[in-house]
């Protein structure tokens, strides 16, 4: 069965610094991969999604992620973090043709001044 | 952007009371999901509807919850007898189809507190 691991429960980054949030997946079949963000007291919003094709996908607000089949990873990156990026980030996977999306445990991003 | 609506945003119940929360999926979306989230941690899948029919649900939902989608524009999730462990954020999500490449959109959630 597909699963997602986000090894870092919490990441602290200085404002303006670069960011990488890690995601490792396991799946049977061809995956669809997603990154969602959850701001305080809100639901989840889609940042970006990967469908089989170009391994680097661009998302909103300067986020991008890279799919690596060899490493079973889908890490999220941003070149320069802003204080408004303070949130919880979820990686998720769905198998092609399946209905269920499996979410990771989330990574809380803290932005220091 | 798609919009999934959930009501109420906040719900306070005493232990043993019944609770009900509603979700209006995005128009045209045939797949509806409910998740439970505690303390901004991982989303726990509860139940999945396709074309208003429940196709998958966890045992906890079968035993203590009631969930229906009487129309394509309204779904509800109920807890027959609230317990303290049910305190959580309940997220409704919808997608245009069940197995395609569509994006899953989330509502803001109903935050339930059981005292």
PDB file of C-alpha atoms in Angstrom:
ATOM      1  CA  UNK A   1       0.000   0.000   0.000  1.00  0.00           C
ATOM      2  CA  UNK A   2       1.145   3.523  -0.648  1.00  0.00           C
ATOM      3  CA  UNK A   3       2.552   5.562   2.207  1.00  0.00           C
ATOM      4  CA  UNK A   4       4.263   8.856   2.826  1.00  0.00           C
ATOM      5  CA  UNK A   5       6.937   9.742   5.361  1.00  0.00           C
ATOM      6  CA  UNK A   6       7.830  13.262   6.368  1.00  0.00           C
ATOM      7  CA  UNK A   7      10.856  12.740   8.596  1.00  0.00           C
ATOM      8  CA  UNK A   8      10.976  16.257  10.012  1.00  0.00           C
ATOM      9  CA  UNK A   9       8.159  17.174  12.362  1.00  0.00           C
ATOM     10  CA  UNK A  10       9.438  20.728  12.680  1.00  0.00           C
ATOM     11  CA  UNK A  11      11.781  22.897  10.620  1.00  0.00           C
ATOM     12  CA  UNK A  12      12.971  26.382  11.512  1.00  0.00           C
ATOM     13  CA  UNK A  13      14.280  28.672   8.787  1.00  0.00           C
ATOM     14  CA  UNK A  14      15.371  32.293   8.848  1.00  0.00           C
ATOM     15  CA  UNK A  15      13.336  34.665   6.747  1.00  0.00           C
ATOM     16  CA  UNK A  16      14.981  35.026   3.349  1.00  0.00           C
ATOM     17  CA  UNK A  17      16.821  31.720   3.599  1.00  0.00           C
ATOM     18  CA  UNK A  18      16.173  28.756   1.348  1.00  0.00           C
ATOM     19  CA  UNK A  19      13.947  25.886   2.371  1.00  0.00           C
ATOM     20  CA  UNK A  20      13.682  22.174   1.744  1.00  0.00           C
ATOM     21  CA  UNK A  21      10.994  20.015   3.289  1.00  0.00           C
ATOM     22  CA  UNK A  22      11.522  16.307   2.859  1.00  0.00           C
ATOM     23  CA  UNK A  23       9.039  13.708   1.699  1.00  0.00           C
ATOM     24  CA  UNK A  24       9.621  10.026   1.028  1.00  0.00           C
ATOM     25  CA  UNK A  25       6.943   7.865  -0.513  1.00  0.00           C
ATOM     26  CA  UNK A  26       6.287   4.239  -1.205  1.00  0.00           C
ATOM     27  CA  UNK A  27       3.711   3.084  -3.698  1.00  0.00           C
ATOM     28  CA  UNK A  28       2.553   0.287  -5.956  1.00  0.00           C
ATOM     29  CA  UNK A  29       1.921   1.689  -9.392  1.00  0.00           C
ATOM     30  CA  UNK A  30       2.326   5.166 -10.781  1.00  0.00           C
ATOM     31  CA  UNK A  31       1.909   7.858  -8.155  1.00  0.00           C
ATOM     32  CA  UNK A  32       0.328  11.213  -8.150  1.00  0.00           C
ATOM     33  CA  UNK A  33       2.132  13.333  -5.545  1.00  0.00           C
ATOM     34  CA  UNK A  34       0.971  16.475  -3.829  1.00  0.00           C
ATOM     35  CA  UNK A  35       2.093  19.116  -1.402  1.00  0.00           C
ATOM     36  CA  UNK A  36      -0.552  20.873   0.644  1.00  0.00           C
ATOM     37  CA  UNK A  37      -0.177  23.730   3.121  1.00  0.00           C
ATOM     38  CA  UNK A  38      -2.314  24.346   6.172  1.00  0.00           C
ATOM     39  CA  UNK A  39      -2.275  27.820   7.664  1.00  0.00           C
ATOM     40  CA  UNK A  40      -3.439  28.284  11.262  1.00  0.00           C
ATOM     41  CA  UNK A  41      -7.127  27.526  11.752  1.00  0.00           C
ATOM     42  CA  UNK A  42      -7.678  26.737   8.095  1.00  0.00           C
ATOM     43  CA  UNK A  43      -8.154  23.743   5.852  1.00  0.00           C
ATOM     44  CA  UNK A  44      -5.563  22.438   3.433  1.00  0.00           C
ATOM     45  CA  UNK A  45      -4.619  24.306   0.301  1.00  0.00           C
ATOM     46  CA  UNK A  46      -2.867  22.749  -2.675  1.00  0.00           C
ATOM     47  CA  UNK A  47       0.645  24.065  -3.312  1.00  0.00           C
ATOM     48  CA  UNK A  48       1.561  21.854  -6.230  1.00  0.00           C
ATOM     49  CA  UNK A  49       0.991  18.450  -7.753  1.00  0.00           C
ATOM     50  CA  UNK A  50       3.033  15.962  -9.712  1.00  0.00           C
ATOM     51  CA  UNK A  51       1.622  13.832 -12.478  1.00  0.00           C
ATOM     52  CA  UNK A  52       3.977  11.580 -14.441  1.00  0.00           C
ATOM     53  CA  UNK A  53       6.060  13.851 -16.647  1.00  0.00           C
ATOM     54  CA  UNK A  54       8.533  16.602 -15.880  1.00  0.00           C
ATOM     55  CA  UNK A  55      10.084  15.712 -12.488  1.00  0.00           C
ATOM     56  CA  UNK A  56      10.266  19.341 -11.354  1.00  0.00           C
ATOM     57  CA  UNK A  57       6.920  20.954 -10.763  1.00  0.00           C
ATOM     58  CA  UNK A  58       6.235  24.573  -9.991  1.00  0.00           C
ATOM     59  CA  UNK A  59       3.628  25.619  -7.479  1.00  0.00           C
ATOM     60  CA  UNK A  60       2.181  28.747  -6.001  1.00  0.00           C
ATOM     61  CA  UNK A  61       4.068  31.371  -4.029  1.00  0.00           C
ATOM     62  CA  UNK A  62       7.490  30.346  -5.370  1.00  0.00           C
ATOM     63  CA  UNK A  63       7.353  26.733  -4.220  1.00  0.00           C
ATOM     64  CA  UNK A  64       8.622  23.884  -6.344  1.00  0.00           C
ATOM     65  CA  UNK A  65       9.146  20.170  -5.824  1.00  0.00           C
ATOM     66  CA  UNK A  66      11.203  17.495  -7.505  1.00  0.00           C
ATOM     67  CA  UNK A  67      10.118  13.916  -8.049  1.00  0.00           C
ATOM     68  CA  UNK A  68      12.861  11.315  -7.805  1.00  0.00           C
ATOM     69  CA  UNK A  69      11.984   7.735  -8.609  1.00  0.00           C
ATOM     70  CA  UNK A  70      15.425   6.455  -7.642  1.00  0.00           C
ATOM     71  CA  UNK A  71      15.242   8.084  -4.205  1.00  0.00           C
ATOM     72  CA  UNK A  72      11.486   7.670  -3.760  1.00  0.00           C
ATOM     73  CA  UNK A  73      11.365  11.314  -2.809  1.00  0.00           C
ATOM     74  CA  UNK A  74       9.296  14.388  -3.533  1.00  0.00           C
ATOM     75  CA  UNK A  75      11.002  17.197  -1.633  1.00  0.00           C
ATOM     76  CA  UNK A  76       9.533  20.687  -1.498  1.00  0.00           C
ATOM     77  CA  UNK A  77      11.795  23.691  -2.023  1.00  0.00           C
ATOM     78  CA  UNK A  78      11.647  27.440  -1.905  1.00  0.00           C
ATOM     79  CA  UNK A  79      14.504  29.806  -2.676  1.00  0.00           C
ATOM     80  CA  UNK A  80      13.593  32.518  -0.167  1.00  0.00           C
ATOM     81  CA  UNK A  81      11.213  31.973   2.715  1.00  0.00           C
ATOM     82  CA  UNK A  82       8.785  34.667   3.821  1.00  0.00           C
ATOM     83  CA  UNK A  83       7.278  35.025   7.281  1.00  0.00           C
ATOM     84  CA  UNK A  84       3.855  34.272   5.781  1.00  0.00           C
ATOM     85  CA  UNK A  85       5.071  30.761   4.921  1.00  0.00           C
ATOM     86  CA  UNK A  86       4.742  29.846   8.600  1.00  0.00           C
ATOM     87  CA  UNK A  87       2.391  26.841   8.386  1.00  0.00           C
ATOM     88  CA  UNK A  88       2.163  23.062   8.383  1.00  0.00           C
ATOM     89  CA  UNK A  89       3.064  21.323   5.124  1.00  0.00           C
ATOM     90  CA  UNK A  90       1.706  17.955   4.092  1.00  0.00           C
ATOM     91  CA  UNK A  91       3.007  15.621   1.437  1.00  0.00           C
ATOM     92  CA  UNK A  92       0.476  13.203  -0.067  1.00  0.00           C
ATOM     93  CA  UNK A  93       0.363  10.370  -2.585  1.00  0.00           C
ATOM     94  CA  UNK A  94      -2.377   8.811  -4.662  1.00  0.00           C
ATOM     95  CA  UNK A  95      -2.007   5.829  -6.909  1.00  0.00           C
ATOM     96  CA  UNK A  96      -3.130   6.318 -10.496  1.00  0.00           C
ATOM     97  CA  UNK A  97      -6.625   4.981 -10.884  1.00  0.00           C
ATOM     98  CA  UNK A  98      -7.156   4.843  -7.132  1.00  0.00           C
ATOM     99  CA  UNK A  99      -9.337   7.101  -5.071  1.00  0.00           C
ATOM    100  CA  UNK A 100      -7.595   7.345  -1.742  1.00  0.00           C
ATOM    101  CA  UNK A 101      -5.018  10.009  -0.955  1.00  0.00           C
ATOM    102  CA  UNK A 102      -2.556   9.115   1.795  1.00  0.00           C
ATOM    103  CA  UNK A 103      -1.092  12.018   3.747  1.00  0.00           C
ATOM    104  CA  UNK A 104       2.153  12.316   5.616  1.00  0.00           C
ATOM    105  CA  UNK A 105       2.282  13.431   9.230  1.00  0.00           C
ATOM    106  CA  UNK A 106       3.138  16.992   8.272  1.00  0.00           C
ATOM    107  CA  UNK A 107       6.102  19.302   8.807  1.00  0.00           C
ATOM    108  CA  UNK A 108       5.613  22.463  10.818  1.00  0.00           C
ATOM    109  CA  UNK A 109       7.615  25.322   9.323  1.00  0.00           C
ATOM    110  CA  UNK A 110       8.682  28.084  11.668  1.00  0.00           C
ATOM    111  CA  UNK A 111      10.159  31.253  10.213  1.00  0.00           C
ATOM    112  CA  UNK A 112      12.522  33.261  12.371  1.00  0.00           C
ATOM    113  CA  UNK A 113      13.225  36.966  11.777  1.00  0.00           C
TER     114      UNK A 113
ATOM    115  CA  UNK B   1     -10.149  28.275  -6.948  1.00  0.00           C
ATOM    116  CA  UNK B   2     -12.606  25.585  -5.968  1.00  0.00           C
ATOM    117  CA  UNK B   3     -14.591  26.157  -2.820  1.00  0.00           C
ATOM    118  CA  UNK B   4     -15.733  23.556  -0.329  1.00  0.00           C
ATOM    119  CA  UNK B   5     -17.957  24.933   2.405  1.00  0.00           C
ATOM    120  CA  UNK B   6     -18.249  23.529   5.892  1.00  0.00           C
ATOM    121  CA  UNK B   7     -20.599  24.448   8.716  1.00  0.00           C
ATOM    122  CA  UNK B   8     -20.419  25.125  11.541  1.00  0.00           C
ATOM    123  CA  UNK B   9     -16.826  26.218  11.920  1.00  0.00           C
ATOM    124  CA  UNK B  10     -16.864  25.474  15.628  1.00  0.00           C
ATOM    125  CA  UNK B  11     -18.914  23.002  17.629  1.00  0.00           C
ATOM    126  CA  UNK B  12     -18.917  22.351  21.355  1.00  0.00           C
ATOM    127  CA  UNK B  13     -20.637  19.278  22.759  1.00  0.00           C
ATOM    128  CA  UNK B  14     -20.828  17.527  26.083  1.00  0.00           C
ATOM    129  CA  UNK B  15     -19.775  13.925  26.329  1.00  0.00           C
ATOM    130  CA  UNK B  16     -22.672  11.727  25.252  1.00  0.00           C
ATOM    131  CA  UNK B  17     -24.335  14.339  23.070  1.00  0.00           C
ATOM    132  CA  UNK B  18     -24.920  14.037  19.361  1.00  0.00           C
ATOM    133  CA  UNK B  19     -22.977  16.183  16.912  1.00  0.00           C
ATOM    134  CA  UNK B  20     -23.582  17.028  13.274  1.00  0.00           C
ATOM    135  CA  UNK B  21     -21.515  18.900  10.757  1.00  0.00           C
ATOM    136  CA  UNK B  22     -22.226  19.708   7.138  1.00  0.00           C
ATOM    137  CA  UNK B  23     -20.260  20.035   3.951  1.00  0.00           C
ATOM    138  CA  UNK B  24     -21.123  21.537   0.594  1.00  0.00           C
ATOM    139  CA  UNK B  25     -18.759  20.047  -1.993  1.00  0.00           C
ATOM    140  CA  UNK B  26     -17.500  21.989  -4.944  1.00  0.00           C
ATOM    141  CA  UNK B  27     -20.104  22.016  -7.707  1.00  0.00           C
ATOM    142  CA  UNK B  28     -19.632  19.168 -10.149  1.00  0.00           C
ATOM    143  CA  UNK B  29     -17.437  17.133  -7.826  1.00  0.00           C
ATOM    144  CA  UNK B  30     -18.584  13.541  -7.450  1.00  0.00           C
ATOM    145  CA  UNK B  31     -16.063  12.306  -4.868  1.00  0.00           C
ATOM    146  CA  UNK B  32     -16.363  13.470  -1.263  1.00  0.00           C
ATOM    147  CA  UNK B  33     -14.033  12.606   1.600  1.00  0.00           C
ATOM    148  CA  UNK B  34     -14.100  13.227   5.340  1.00  0.00           C
ATOM    149  CA  UNK B  35     -10.947  13.330   7.450  1.00  0.00           C
ATOM    150  CA  UNK B  36     -10.239  13.766  11.138  1.00  0.00           C
ATOM    151  CA  UNK B  37      -7.220  15.814  12.186  1.00  0.00           C
ATOM    152  CA  UNK B  38      -5.888  16.221  15.706  1.00  0.00           C
ATOM    153  CA  UNK B  39      -3.456  18.967  16.668  1.00  0.00           C
ATOM    154  CA  UNK B  40      -2.477  19.828  13.070  1.00  0.00           C
ATOM    155  CA  UNK B  41      -1.053  16.370  12.579  1.00  0.00           C
ATOM    156  CA  UNK B  42      -1.766  13.745   9.950  1.00  0.00           C
ATOM    157  CA  UNK B  43      -5.178  13.480   8.382  1.00  0.00           C
ATOM    158  CA  UNK B  44      -7.046  10.364   9.334  1.00  0.00           C
ATOM    159  CA  UNK B  45      -9.314   9.085   6.561  1.00  0.00           C
ATOM    160  CA  UNK B  46     -12.866   8.521   7.765  1.00  0.00           C
ATOM    161  CA  UNK B  47     -15.169   7.914   4.812  1.00  0.00           C
ATOM    162  CA  UNK B  48     -15.375   8.276   1.032  1.00  0.00           C
ATOM    163  CA  UNK B  49     -18.464   8.917  -1.078  1.00  0.00           C
ATOM    164  CA  UNK B  50     -18.677   8.534  -4.825  1.00  0.00           C
ATOM    165  CA  UNK B  51     -21.827   9.872  -6.489  1.00  0.00           C
ATOM    166  CA  UNK B  52     -23.396  10.138  -3.029  1.00  0.00           C
ATOM    167  CA  UNK B  53     -22.761   6.473  -2.180  1.00  0.00           C
ATOM    168  CA  UNK B  54     -20.396   5.504   0.638  1.00  0.00           C
ATOM    169  CA  UNK B  55     -17.735   3.262  -0.873  1.00  0.00           C
ATOM    170  CA  UNK B  56     -15.153   3.090   1.898  1.00  0.00           C
ATOM    171  CA  UNK B  57     -15.119   3.872   5.603  1.00  0.00           C
ATOM    172  CA  UNK B  58     -13.139   2.943   8.654  1.00  0.00           C
ATOM    173  CA  UNK B  59     -14.562   0.833  11.451  1.00  0.00           C
ATOM    174  CA  UNK B  60     -14.898   3.789  13.819  1.00  0.00           C
ATOM    175  CA  UNK B  61     -17.285   5.454  11.388  1.00  0.00           C
ATOM    176  CA  UNK B  62     -19.365   2.321  10.993  1.00  0.00           C
ATOM    177  CA  UNK B  63     -19.669   1.961  14.746  1.00  0.00           C
ATOM    178  CA  UNK B  64     -20.236   5.483  16.052  1.00  0.00           C
ATOM    179  CA  UNK B  65     -20.693   7.913  13.196  1.00  0.00           C
ATOM    180  CA  UNK B  66     -23.410   8.569  10.662  1.00  0.00           C
ATOM    181  CA  UNK B  67     -22.489   9.978   7.296  1.00  0.00           C
ATOM    182  CA  UNK B  68     -24.670  10.699   4.303  1.00  0.00           C
ATOM    183  CA  UNK B  69     -24.651  12.657   1.082  1.00  0.00           C
ATOM    184  CA  UNK B  70     -28.365  13.033   0.282  1.00  0.00           C
ATOM    185  CA  UNK B  71     -27.579  15.218  -2.665  1.00  0.00           C
ATOM    186  CA  UNK B  72     -24.571  16.157  -4.717  1.00  0.00           C
ATOM    187  CA  UNK B  73     -24.623  19.536  -3.052  1.00  0.00           C
ATOM    188  CA  UNK B  74     -24.781  18.543   0.595  1.00  0.00           C
ATOM    189  CA  UNK B  75     -23.109  15.973   2.815  1.00  0.00           C
ATOM    190  CA  UNK B  76     -23.174  15.551   6.561  1.00  0.00           C
ATOM    191  CA  UNK B  77     -21.103  13.776   9.167  1.00  0.00           C
ATOM    192  CA  UNK B  78     -22.608  12.986  12.530  1.00  0.00           C
ATOM    193  CA  UNK B  79     -21.402  11.482  15.765  1.00  0.00           C
ATOM    194  CA  UNK B  80     -24.121   9.610  17.595  1.00  0.00           C
ATOM    195  CA  UNK B  81     -22.561   9.820  21.054  1.00  0.00           C
ATOM    196  CA  UNK B  82     -19.617  12.159  21.430  1.00  0.00           C
ATOM    197  CA  UNK B  83     -16.556  11.089  23.352  1.00  0.00           C
ATOM    198  CA  UNK B  84     -13.607  13.186  24.471  1.00  0.00           C
ATOM    199  CA  UNK B  85     -11.369  11.500  21.898  1.00  0.00           C
ATOM    200  CA  UNK B  86     -13.615  12.868  19.132  1.00  0.00           C
ATOM    201  CA  UNK B  87     -12.321  16.390  19.773  1.00  0.00           C
ATOM    202  CA  UNK B  88     -10.628  17.257  16.496  1.00  0.00           C
ATOM    203  CA  UNK B  89     -10.823  19.216  13.263  1.00  0.00           C
ATOM    204  CA  UNK B  90     -13.088  17.487  10.758  1.00  0.00           C
ATOM    205  CA  UNK B  91     -12.169  18.240   7.168  1.00  0.00           C
ATOM    206  CA  UNK B  92     -14.379  17.690   4.167  1.00  0.00           C
ATOM    207  CA  UNK B  93     -12.785  17.391   0.769  1.00  0.00           C
ATOM    208  CA  UNK B  94     -14.114  16.938  -2.746  1.00  0.00           C
ATOM    209  CA  UNK B  95     -12.731  15.980  -6.133  1.00  0.00           C
ATOM    210  CA  UNK B  96     -14.230  15.996  -9.582  1.00  0.00           C
ATOM    211  CA  UNK B  97     -13.815  12.257 -10.095  1.00  0.00           C
ATOM    212  CA  UNK B  98     -12.641   9.241  -8.186  1.00  0.00           C
ATOM    213  CA  UNK B  99      -9.667   7.930 -10.073  1.00  0.00           C
ATOM    214  CA  UNK B 100      -8.585  10.647 -12.416  1.00  0.00           C
ATOM    215  CA  UNK B 101      -6.014  13.330 -12.105  1.00  0.00           C
ATOM    216  CA  UNK B 102      -8.290  15.848 -10.474  1.00  0.00           C
ATOM    217  CA  UNK B 103      -7.209  17.926  -7.528  1.00  0.00           C
ATOM    218  CA  UNK B 104      -8.736  17.358  -4.131  1.00  0.00           C
ATOM    219  CA  UNK B 105     -10.018  20.550  -2.512  1.00  0.00           C
ATOM    220  CA  UNK B 106     -10.580  21.056   1.183  1.00  0.00           C
ATOM    221  CA  UNK B 107     -12.997  23.036   3.235  1.00  0.00           C
ATOM    222  CA  UNK B 108     -11.904  25.052   6.298  1.00  0.00           C
ATOM    223  CA  UNK B 109     -13.083  22.323   8.641  1.00  0.00           C
ATOM    224  CA  UNK B 110     -15.377  22.028  11.628  1.00  0.00           C
ATOM    225  CA  UNK B 111     -13.528  22.128  14.919  1.00  0.00           C
ATOM    226  CA  UNK B 112     -15.289  19.924  17.459  1.00  0.00           C
ATOM    227  CA  UNK B 113     -14.613  20.167  21.170  1.00  0.00           C
ATOM    228  CA  UNK B 114     -16.135  17.527  23.425  1.00  0.00           C
ATOM    229  CA  UNK B 115     -16.247  18.437  27.106  1.00  0.00           C
TER     230      UNK B 115
END
